[in-house]
Amino acid sequence: MPDRAAYNSRDSRCKSPYGAVPSGTKVQLTLRPLRAEGFSRATMSARFEFRDDATVTLNMPWSGLDGARDLFTCTLDTGDYVGLVWYSFGLERLDGKGRKMFGPYQLTVYDGGEVVPEWFGEGTTYQIFPDRFRRTRVPDPQGMVGGRWVHTAWQEEPEFRPDKNGEIRNRDFFGGDLKGVMEKLDYLQGLGVETLYFCPIFEAAENHRYGTADYRNIDPMLGTEEDFIQLCAMAHQRGMRVMLDGVFNHTGYVSRYFNGDGFYPTPGACQSEDSPYRSWFNFIHWPDQYESWWGIYSLPAVNEHDPSYRNFIFGGQDSVVRRWLRAGADGWRLDVADELPDDFVRGIHEAARAEKPDAVIIGEVWEDGSTKVAYGVRRRHIMGRHCDGLMNYPFRNAVLSYLKGGDAADFVNAMETLRENYPRFAYYSAMNSLGTHDTARILTLLGAEEGCEHQSKEWRSNYRLGPDQRRRAKELLKLGAALMFAFPGSPTVYYGDEAGMEGFEDPFNRRTFPWGREDSELMGWFSRLGHLRKQSPALRQGDIHYRVGKGPVLAFTRTHGEETVLAVFNTGSEEATLRLRENEEAQLLLGSARFHTEPEGPLLTLQPRTGSLLQIVPVPEEEEE
């Protein structure tokens, strides 16, 4: 086991400043071996990965004693470098016979030359799958792209069976529309929502609309451009922002650009080599063999290096990115950001900021975004001037593991690894969620028995939690939601999770919102969390400090200025206790934790499978007479 007391990158005695640093920072590094080990010489070696692995070796002179430990210190100057640095240490004894190595450790050096807007990470985000949220009428699909059909009843089950050709085509629609969202803005405001994140809203053949047919046209089943402008204006009047889904890695086979089925009157890339869109796609053999996303023929991949495509998406004054920001959007979430070249992402970022200085770009990344490698290239997602934040699937994975009986220590370690690796702007602008359109419903995951993934899709379509399963799942969901709302980054609610929706994978996680059949207990809980988040500077911007992370018990504080909020959680099946500091009292904001004053000091009692948020109030010291 490594001697973490000799070097711990999260300890200010060993490394300062903490975590990721802007370029130009001089980082002080200190080794602290036991004096009894007899080390007399220390060196530090730093490899600058984004500078062709150039390596710098520095001597670490002896700098004093700290109790029983020698101190060896050096300063690493990051200069104008932006990227990852991997640094290691070596210790030698005077006789040269003993050597000890530490590392490598990661240092993220980012471009700190711009101010990243803070609005996204501070407030609650609500993710809307447009076809399934709210409809104001049963639409007529005649004349629309894709050969769609519409469910007459809102409560029907989404179609999941293959068609006669064995394909799952996603052409069944329910007719959710933008006017339906407008009707429910007061509802969303009542949840404390500050950002509306829409899955794609542009014209497309499939109900998920991730195979874009026309980037310049709102899907007619959703409404018109005027409807979108009105929705944005109404949202802004309520203090909400609007984020769109940018699907720029691929288009639809059925699209104005590829035009695989000939729906559009002008020739697409697969119809004519003279098409203005021909260079957008990579044909292996024109016109029937081409690169596509994950080999799915209906999603032909675009060539993001093509000048005309780049100009269309972000280069021109009327580019897609700028056009919809002008219409009222406030930011973009980039679908499959790993599959977009870094300079393409940077171009989107520059265009967005040029059009709207406080526009935000969030990337879809499923792993630690600081070390992500895609197609053999280390990505620059959060090195500055690319993505302002990422979808935080590592957070979701860590929360799920904890809720299902995992050790709170694992959650703390996973999140502290991210906090250490991420620039502060990226950590605080993360999109934290318990569920999305790409994952099973959180309530189902928390309540269903093991082995359901081996059942047939027909079985999973009919599955619902039993009363005892649902009760337990709701307890854990309330705990998980409180954890999400108390954590740095934007708490993101997938539509209907607050209403108690269930369902396994797509399309069962994309059922219609159960208007009139919501779970009132969960609705009330999410609403209270949303308003606490909106009102508390500590929850919006505060630093995080862990107090306990062991077994089923997790506790941390968020502090901003004079305000400190304590978040406490117990996933166990038995009552747990947490001792506060002697000069503290706790006022309950949300939950069921009980505060007691005892001779040994203040104590919190945590009920099984609960989470609570409390205001920490310092107790004034008594003046001596």
XYZ file of C-alpha atoms in Angstrom:
625
model
C 0.000 0.000 0.000
C 1.315 3.504 -0.797
C 2.192 5.733 2.130
C -0.561 8.361 1.707
C 0.883 10.345 4.574
C 4.104 10.683 2.573
C 2.179 12.034 -0.403
C -1.529 12.672 -0.756
C -2.458 14.909 -3.679
C -5.618 16.015 -1.839
C -3.646 17.203 1.197
C -2.627 20.870 1.118
C 0.574 19.949 2.958
C 1.585 17.905 -0.094
C 0.134 19.850 -3.009
C -0.956 23.466 -3.318
C -3.207 24.665 -4.812
C -5.758 21.859 -4.678
C -6.871 20.007 -7.803
C -6.877 21.309 -11.357
C -5.099 24.605 -11.994
C -5.198 27.281 -14.714
C -2.137 27.482 -16.947
C 0.534 29.732 -15.516
C 0.043 28.366 -11.995
C 3.108 27.402 -9.977
C 2.242 24.225 -8.098
C 4.093 23.460 -4.880
C 4.680 19.753 -4.296
C 5.992 18.296 -1.036
C 6.984 14.738 -0.156
C 6.703 13.818 3.542
C 8.496 10.475 4.161
C 9.171 9.205 7.666
C 12.543 10.407 8.883
C 13.224 6.900 10.199
C 13.284 5.605 6.618
C 16.478 7.546 6.048
C 15.783 9.152 2.667
C 18.228 11.922 1.758
C 17.353 12.813 -1.844
C 14.102 13.377 -3.717
C 13.207 14.130 -7.335
C 9.988 14.895 -9.205
C 9.416 13.946 -12.844
C 6.548 15.557 -14.794
C 5.343 14.345 -18.205
C 3.429 16.931 -20.263
C 1.151 14.664 -22.296
C -0.227 17.332 -24.638
C 3.301 18.521 -25.415
C 4.425 15.289 -27.074
C 5.119 13.735 -23.680
C 7.947 16.157 -22.943
C 9.374 15.378 -19.486
C 10.786 17.711 -16.856
C 12.768 16.434 -13.854
C 13.249 18.619 -10.784
C 15.296 18.119 -7.647
C 13.335 18.431 -4.422
C 15.589 19.980 -1.773
C 15.074 19.108 1.885
C 12.896 21.859 3.329
C 12.521 20.949 6.986
C 10.765 18.649 9.407
C 7.139 18.125 10.354
C 7.181 15.976 13.448
C 8.611 12.606 12.484
C 8.607 13.389 8.777
C 11.188 14.931 6.453
C 9.954 17.468 3.936
C 11.222 17.614 0.340
C 9.718 20.404 -1.766
C 9.769 21.684 -5.344
C 7.695 24.009 -7.505
C 6.294 22.935 -10.860
C 5.695 25.893 -13.185
C 2.912 25.087 -15.673
C 3.779 28.095 -17.868
C 1.536 28.430 -20.900
C 0.743 24.707 -21.028
C -2.843 23.432 -21.256
C -3.462 19.712 -20.831
C -2.670 16.807 -18.532
C 0.535 16.494 -16.544
C 1.509 13.124 -15.080
C 4.000 13.531 -12.262
C 5.929 11.019 -10.159
C 8.385 11.123 -7.279
C 11.535 9.233 -6.435
C 13.219 8.944 -3.037
C 16.759 7.666 -2.441
C 18.738 6.835 0.661
C 22.209 8.243 1.225
C 23.855 4.883 0.527
C 22.009 4.615 -2.788
C 20.710 1.157 -1.874
C 17.151 2.118 -1.070
C 14.710 3.712 -3.533
C 11.002 4.417 -3.293
C 8.654 5.593 -6.059
C 5.326 7.422 -5.883
C 2.901 8.027 -8.748
C 2.069 8.801 -11.390
C -0.470 11.416 -10.287
C -2.716 13.487 -12.537
C -2.590 17.261 -12.715
C -5.172 18.920 -14.959
C -3.990 22.259 -16.355
C -6.747 24.232 -18.051
C -7.192 27.472 -19.945
C -8.432 29.883 -17.319
C -8.606 32.861 -19.629
C -12.385 33.236 -19.719
C -15.262 33.551 -17.294
C -17.636 30.590 -17.472
C -21.304 31.498 -16.837
C -22.468 30.068 -13.500
C -26.223 30.014 -14.064
C -26.476 26.453 -15.325
C -24.751 24.737 -12.420
C -26.547 26.745 -9.767
C -30.143 25.927 -10.609
C -32.354 22.898 -11.205
C -32.571 21.479 -14.728
C -35.615 19.603 -16.051
C -35.115 17.260 -19.015
C -38.047 17.046 -21.399
C -38.548 14.306 -23.995
C -40.795 16.462 -26.190
C -43.059 13.808 -27.718
C -44.025 12.425 -24.305
C -44.375 15.422 -21.984
C -47.668 17.149 -22.856
C -49.893 17.454 -25.915
C -52.589 20.004 -26.600
C -54.221 18.073 -29.431
C -54.021 14.770 -31.309
C -51.952 15.714 -34.374
C -52.445 14.593 -37.953
C -49.127 13.136 -39.217
C -50.087 13.281 -42.893
C -47.448 14.965 -45.010
C -44.806 14.844 -42.257
C -41.426 13.244 -42.780
C -40.951 9.625 -41.777
C -44.254 7.816 -42.292
C -45.322 8.333 -38.682
C -48.411 7.235 -36.858
C -49.937 8.699 -33.696
C -51.311 6.977 -30.599
C -54.870 8.070 -29.991
C -54.767 7.531 -26.229
C -52.080 9.349 -24.226
C -51.731 6.440 -21.774
C -50.978 3.760 -24.365
C -47.746 1.775 -24.254
C -44.983 2.933 -26.654
C -44.384 0.538 -29.556
C -41.387 -1.699 -28.944
C -41.944 -4.576 -31.357
C -40.108 -4.813 -34.694
C -42.076 -4.131 -37.860
C -42.689 -6.691 -40.620
C -39.106 -6.171 -41.821
C -37.679 -6.864 -38.365
C -36.811 -3.216 -37.694
C -37.649 -1.084 -34.673
C -38.307 2.182 -36.473
C -39.519 4.472 -33.663
C -42.213 5.945 -35.882
C -44.972 5.856 -33.259
C -45.674 9.300 -31.843
C -47.843 10.581 -29.009
C -47.911 14.197 -30.192
C -46.356 16.108 -27.320
C -45.869 19.716 -28.427
C -44.331 23.054 -27.466
C -47.696 24.532 -26.540
C -48.087 21.684 -24.083
C -44.831 22.742 -22.422
C -46.089 26.331 -22.326
C -49.215 25.130 -20.542
C -47.061 23.526 -17.873
C -44.507 26.281 -17.274
C -46.238 27.204 -14.038
C -45.999 23.566 -12.951
C -42.272 23.536 -13.751
C -41.784 26.834 -11.948
C -43.532 25.260 -8.963
C -40.825 22.571 -8.950
C -38.156 25.274 -8.733
C -36.902 24.551 -12.256
C -34.493 27.115 -13.715
C -33.335 25.380 -16.911
C -35.474 23.495 -19.425
C -33.338 20.976 -21.313
C -35.090 19.654 -24.409
C -34.182 16.459 -26.189
C -34.092 17.283 -29.940
C -36.912 19.453 -31.249
C -35.916 19.700 -34.919
C -37.721 17.946 -37.743
C -36.909 14.228 -37.766
C -38.467 10.934 -38.783
C -38.175 9.162 -35.418
C -40.021 9.980 -32.209
C -36.715 10.570 -30.369
C -35.601 12.999 -33.118
C -31.912 12.089 -32.784
C -31.729 11.524 -36.541
C -32.145 15.150 -37.603
C -33.934 15.750 -40.900
C -33.794 19.559 -40.945
C -31.778 21.637 -38.447
C -33.532 24.834 -39.496
C -37.066 23.645 -38.897
C -38.917 22.873 -35.659
C -40.619 19.516 -36.081
C -44.153 20.400 -37.270
C -45.705 18.002 -34.784
C -44.115 20.067 -32.012
C -45.149 23.408 -33.470
C -43.532 26.290 -35.295
C -40.524 28.533 -34.884
C -42.897 31.183 -33.563
C -44.044 28.706 -30.895
C -40.449 28.143 -29.892
C -39.747 31.877 -29.681
C -42.863 32.329 -27.555
C -41.938 29.432 -25.260
C -38.462 30.888 -24.673
C -39.939 34.318 -23.924
C -42.423 32.835 -21.457
C -39.679 30.802 -19.787
C -37.448 33.855 -19.499
C -40.267 35.803 -17.870
C -40.335 33.108 -15.177
C -36.569 33.206 -14.651
C -35.967 29.997 -16.631
C -33.432 29.313 -19.374
C -33.730 26.943 -22.336
C -31.114 24.419 -23.453
C -31.321 22.582 -26.772
C -29.909 19.216 -27.806
C -27.314 19.578 -30.568
C -27.014 16.352 -32.576
C -24.134 17.226 -34.891
C -22.268 13.918 -35.235
C -24.842 12.394 -37.568
C -28.053 13.228 -39.386
C -31.008 11.076 -40.314
C -31.050 8.743 -43.294
C -34.395 10.429 -43.852
C -33.205 14.031 -44.003
C -32.846 16.998 -46.260
C -29.096 16.327 -46.344
C -28.860 12.580 -46.967
C -32.410 12.107 -48.316
C -32.218 8.335 -48.281
C -35.939 7.862 -48.968
C -36.320 10.765 -51.414
C -38.843 12.602 -49.221
C -37.253 15.989 -49.841
C -37.532 17.527 -53.322
C -33.877 18.586 -53.639
C -31.195 15.923 -54.153
C -29.398 14.693 -51.046
C -25.945 13.187 -50.731
C -27.026 9.661 -51.646
C -28.970 10.793 -54.715
C -26.459 12.926 -56.558
C -22.719 13.396 -56.337
C -23.428 17.012 -57.295
C -25.554 17.532 -54.164
C -24.275 20.386 -51.978
C -24.397 17.892 -49.121
C -22.311 15.169 -50.773
C -19.099 16.214 -48.995
C -20.821 16.073 -45.611
C -20.819 12.268 -45.599
C -18.138 9.580 -45.894
C -19.114 7.058 -48.516
C -17.244 3.784 -48.655
C -19.072 3.024 -51.890
C -21.429 5.680 -53.196
C -24.395 5.650 -52.811
C -25.141 2.553 -50.717
C -22.199 2.147 -48.328
C -21.371 4.909 -45.899
C -20.137 5.509 -42.374
C -22.876 5.692 -39.764
C -23.179 6.129 -36.028
C -22.421 2.780 -34.377
C -23.182 1.093 -37.695
C -26.869 2.090 -37.599
C -27.769 2.714 -41.225
C -30.522 5.198 -40.367
C -27.985 7.563 -38.739
C -25.341 8.390 -41.382
C -22.290 9.983 -39.778
C -21.169 13.392 -41.006
C -17.655 14.539 -41.810
C -17.101 17.206 -39.160
C -13.960 18.379 -40.942
C -15.896 19.409 -44.035
C -15.721 23.240 -44.353
C -19.283 23.660 -45.610
C -20.707 21.512 -42.811
C -18.717 23.401 -40.176
C -19.903 26.704 -41.590
C -23.483 25.447 -41.563
C -23.361 24.310 -37.922
C -21.323 27.083 -36.312
C -19.247 29.131 -38.745
C -21.722 31.556 -40.282
C -23.767 34.350 -38.738
C -26.912 32.340 -39.476
C -25.387 28.990 -38.481
C -27.505 26.468 -36.595
C -25.819 27.221 -33.258
C -26.261 30.978 -33.535
C -29.693 30.958 -35.205
C -31.456 29.138 -32.351
C -29.660 31.109 -29.650
C -30.988 34.235 -31.353
C -34.456 32.707 -31.313
C -34.312 32.404 -27.537
C -32.232 29.377 -26.527
C -29.579 29.894 -23.860
C -27.294 26.940 -24.417
C -26.605 23.634 -26.135
C -26.104 20.119 -24.865
C -23.858 18.297 -27.353
C -24.958 14.762 -28.143
C -22.100 12.188 -28.231
C -19.540 14.927 -27.609
C -16.741 12.334 -27.652
C -17.377 11.761 -31.340
C -16.987 15.410 -32.289
C -13.426 16.618 -33.011
C -12.049 18.953 -30.357
C -11.729 21.862 -32.775
C -15.351 21.316 -33.862
C -16.493 21.565 -30.227
C -14.337 24.650 -29.773
C -15.950 26.191 -32.858
C -19.408 25.614 -31.379
C -18.263 27.135 -28.092
C -16.864 30.245 -29.815
C -19.996 30.692 -31.919
C -22.281 30.344 -28.909
C -20.343 32.884 -26.850
C -20.177 35.285 -29.801
C -23.944 35.162 -30.203
C -24.807 35.174 -26.505
C -21.957 35.825 -24.038
C -23.602 33.835 -21.253
C -24.537 30.848 -23.437
C -23.451 27.487 -22.011
C -22.185 24.325 -23.736
C -22.674 20.978 -21.956
C -21.194 17.783 -23.391
C -22.520 14.233 -23.257
C -19.665 12.204 -21.756
C -20.212 9.035 -19.729
C -16.830 8.865 -17.961
C -14.331 11.130 -16.215
C -14.178 13.907 -18.790
C -10.660 14.978 -17.823
C -9.087 11.708 -18.967
C -11.499 10.634 -21.700
C -9.901 8.996 -24.743
C -12.024 8.652 -27.884
C -10.758 7.244 -31.183
C -7.241 7.151 -29.767
C -7.223 10.854 -28.838
C -7.230 12.334 -25.342
C -10.085 14.819 -25.380
C -9.984 18.475 -24.323
C -13.601 18.578 -23.144
C -13.016 20.573 -19.971
C -9.622 22.138 -20.603
C -11.349 25.474 -21.228
C -13.132 26.965 -24.270
C -14.705 23.637 -25.232
C -17.422 22.334 -22.891
C -18.437 24.345 -19.855
C -19.658 21.204 -18.122
C -20.497 17.566 -18.815
C -23.301 15.123 -18.128
C -22.174 13.593 -14.852
C -22.733 9.875 -15.315
C -19.930 9.083 -12.810
C -22.092 10.860 -10.209
C -25.132 8.788 -11.178
C -23.149 5.542 -11.037
C -21.739 6.396 -7.610
C -25.161 7.366 -6.229
C -26.807 4.200 -7.570
C -24.109 2.025 -6.042
C -24.505 3.790 -2.692
C -28.312 3.575 -2.752
C -28.139 -0.150 -3.465
C -26.045 -0.865 -0.392
C -22.574 0.287 -1.382
C -20.125 1.896 1.002
C -20.411 5.677 1.320
C -16.597 5.756 1.280
C -16.673 4.638 -2.359
C -19.033 7.484 -3.217
C -16.745 10.006 -1.521
C -13.659 8.677 -3.278
C -15.316 8.683 -6.705
C -16.572 12.242 -6.307
C -13.329 13.558 -4.813
C -11.452 12.056 -7.762
C -13.652 14.095 -10.105
C -13.327 17.226 -7.981
C -9.554 16.873 -8.035
C -9.385 16.253 -11.783
C -11.956 18.813 -12.967
C -11.540 22.585 -13.180
C -13.904 24.180 -10.679
C -16.086 25.601 -13.470
C -16.647 22.108 -14.895
C -17.320 20.481 -11.526
C -19.861 23.150 -10.625
C -21.453 23.126 -14.097
C -21.906 19.356 -14.231
C -25.312 17.992 -15.247
C -26.055 15.670 -12.313
C -28.909 13.250 -12.810
C -30.370 10.002 -11.503
C -31.906 9.128 -14.855
C -32.003 10.251 -18.489
C -33.616 9.181 -21.755
C -30.732 6.693 -22.143
C -31.187 4.904 -18.809
C -33.923 2.907 -17.104
C -36.186 4.844 -14.765
C -34.537 5.388 -11.396
C -37.578 4.157 -9.457
C -37.530 0.858 -11.360
C -33.791 0.420 -10.845
C -34.162 0.962 -7.102
C -37.151 -1.330 -6.662
C -36.920 -4.180 -9.167
C -35.490 -7.522 -8.210
C -32.250 -8.817 -9.708
C -32.381 -10.642 -13.028
C -35.025 -8.548 -14.771
C -32.565 -7.766 -17.549
C -32.752 -11.416 -18.602
C -36.528 -11.322 -19.065
C -38.147 -10.774 -22.445
C -38.945 -7.291 -23.678
C -42.641 -8.201 -23.609
C -42.270 -9.074 -19.912
C -40.416 -5.834 -19.162
C -43.079 -3.791 -20.942
C -45.725 -5.102 -18.519
C -43.599 -4.985 -15.380
C -44.604 -2.712 -12.519
C -43.236 -2.598 -8.980
C -45.258 -4.270 -6.268
C -46.463 -2.167 -3.273
C -43.539 -3.111 -0.997
C -40.999 -2.691 -3.795
C -42.390 0.705 -4.690
C -42.435 1.885 -1.075
C -38.770 0.980 -0.607
C -37.818 2.415 -4.001
C -39.542 5.703 -3.132
C -37.618 5.923 0.130
C -34.342 5.467 -1.716
C -35.355 7.845 -4.521
C -36.155 10.586 -2.010
C -32.757 10.010 -0.394
C -30.994 10.040 -3.781
C -32.827 13.164 -4.907
C -31.833 15.003 -1.719
C -28.225 13.986 -2.341
C -28.419 15.242 -5.932
C -29.973 18.567 -4.992
C -27.391 19.113 -2.235
C -24.407 18.357 -4.481
C -22.320 20.795 -6.578
C -23.571 20.929 -10.168
C -27.054 21.228 -11.625
C -29.576 18.721 -10.194
C -31.269 17.412 -13.328
C -34.698 15.790 -13.182
C -35.747 13.543 -16.046
C -39.379 14.325 -16.807
C -41.747 12.212 -14.745
C -39.223 10.955 -12.186
C -40.765 13.457 -9.789
C -44.188 11.956 -10.592
C -43.138 8.373 -9.833
C -42.832 7.043 -13.385
C -41.467 3.525 -13.832
C -39.918 1.681 -16.759
C -36.920 -0.272 -17.954
C -34.884 0.665 -21.051
C -36.061 2.568 -24.155
C -38.922 2.898 -24.926
C -40.270 2.017 -21.455
C -38.302 4.884 -19.916
C -39.991 7.207 -22.416
C -43.644 6.707 -21.581
C -46.001 9.678 -21.499
C -46.169 11.921 -18.450
C -48.974 10.690 -16.137
C -50.944 13.930 -15.844
C -53.604 13.500 -13.179
C -51.989 10.302 -11.873
C -48.837 11.735 -10.314
C -47.349 10.457 -7.064
C -48.131 13.380 -4.753
C -45.587 12.358 -2.110
C -42.700 12.409 -4.587
C -43.998 15.596 -6.233
C -44.009 17.398 -2.914
C -40.497 16.170 -2.091
C -39.016 17.298 -5.414
C -40.785 20.641 -5.164
C -39.356 21.309 -1.705
C -35.899 20.323 -2.888
C -36.196 22.597 -5.912
C -37.149 25.603 -3.823
C -34.428 24.945 -1.257
C -31.903 24.828 -4.085
C -33.265 28.059 -5.515
C -33.136 29.938 -2.215
C -29.860 28.702 -0.728
C -26.553 30.314 -1.802
C -24.731 27.455 -0.066
C -26.474 24.812 -2.197
C -26.006 26.866 -5.371
C -22.368 27.894 -4.990
C -20.946 26.559 -1.741
C -17.752 24.633 -1.167
C -18.157 20.980 -0.231
C -16.560 19.306 2.791
C -17.206 15.703 3.790
C -17.801 14.895 7.438
C -18.633 11.193 7.225
C -18.405 8.638 4.477
C -18.532 5.147 5.891
C -20.900 2.236 5.407
C -24.477 3.465 4.967
C -23.840 6.949 6.393
C -22.799 9.914 4.262
C -22.615 13.524 5.433
C -21.179 16.683 3.906
C -21.552 20.431 4.237
C -22.013 23.110 1.612
C -20.791 26.515 2.787
C -21.086 29.923 1.173
C -20.378 33.043 3.188
C -22.142 32.760 6.535
C -24.485 29.957 5.398
C -23.726 26.267 5.940
C -26.087 23.464 4.942
C -25.441 19.962 6.265
C -26.636 17.075 4.085
C -26.951 13.718 5.879
C -27.940 10.323 4.487
C -28.487 6.826 5.818
C -29.096 4.064 3.282
C -29.109 1.372 5.952
C -32.097 -0.494 7.363
C -31.306 0.624 10.922
C -31.211 3.974 12.668
C -27.842 5.763 12.614
C -26.353 8.674 14.533
C -23.979 11.490 13.663
C -22.133 13.620 16.205
C -21.932 17.329 15.388
C -19.247 19.712 16.560
C -19.525 21.140 20.041
C -20.371 24.668 18.903
C -23.083 23.645 16.424
C -26.833 23.423 16.401
C -28.905 22.125 13.484
C -32.230 23.391 12.198
C -34.108 20.921 9.981
C -34.812 22.185 6.457
C -36.044 18.947 4.922
C -36.317 15.334 6.020
C -36.666 13.480 9.304
C -33.304 13.777 11.083
C -33.656 14.596 14.785
C -31.320 16.910 16.688
C -30.449 16.241 20.331
C -28.225 18.053 22.803
C -26.350 15.580 24.976
C -23.546 15.913 27.548
C -21.146 14.406 25.007
C -22.165 17.008 22.433
C -24.904 17.618 19.815
C -26.199 14.506 18.064
C -28.247 13.791 14.956
C -30.378 10.679 14.668
C -30.961 9.460 11.107
C -33.892 7.226 10.265
C -33.324 4.221 7.945
C -33.249 4.969 4.197
C -33.617 8.727 4.612
C -31.857 11.901 3.639
C -32.124 15.245 5.387
C -30.877 18.784 4.862
C -30.179 20.974 7.890
C -29.032 24.517 8.506
C -25.960 24.600 10.733
C -26.119 27.391 13.283
C -22.987 28.164 15.323
C -23.643 28.450 19.039
C -22.197 31.695 20.475
C -19.521 31.107 23.044
C -20.428 32.222 26.547
C -18.505 35.259 27.737
C -16.411 34.781 30.824
C -17.394 36.928 33.791
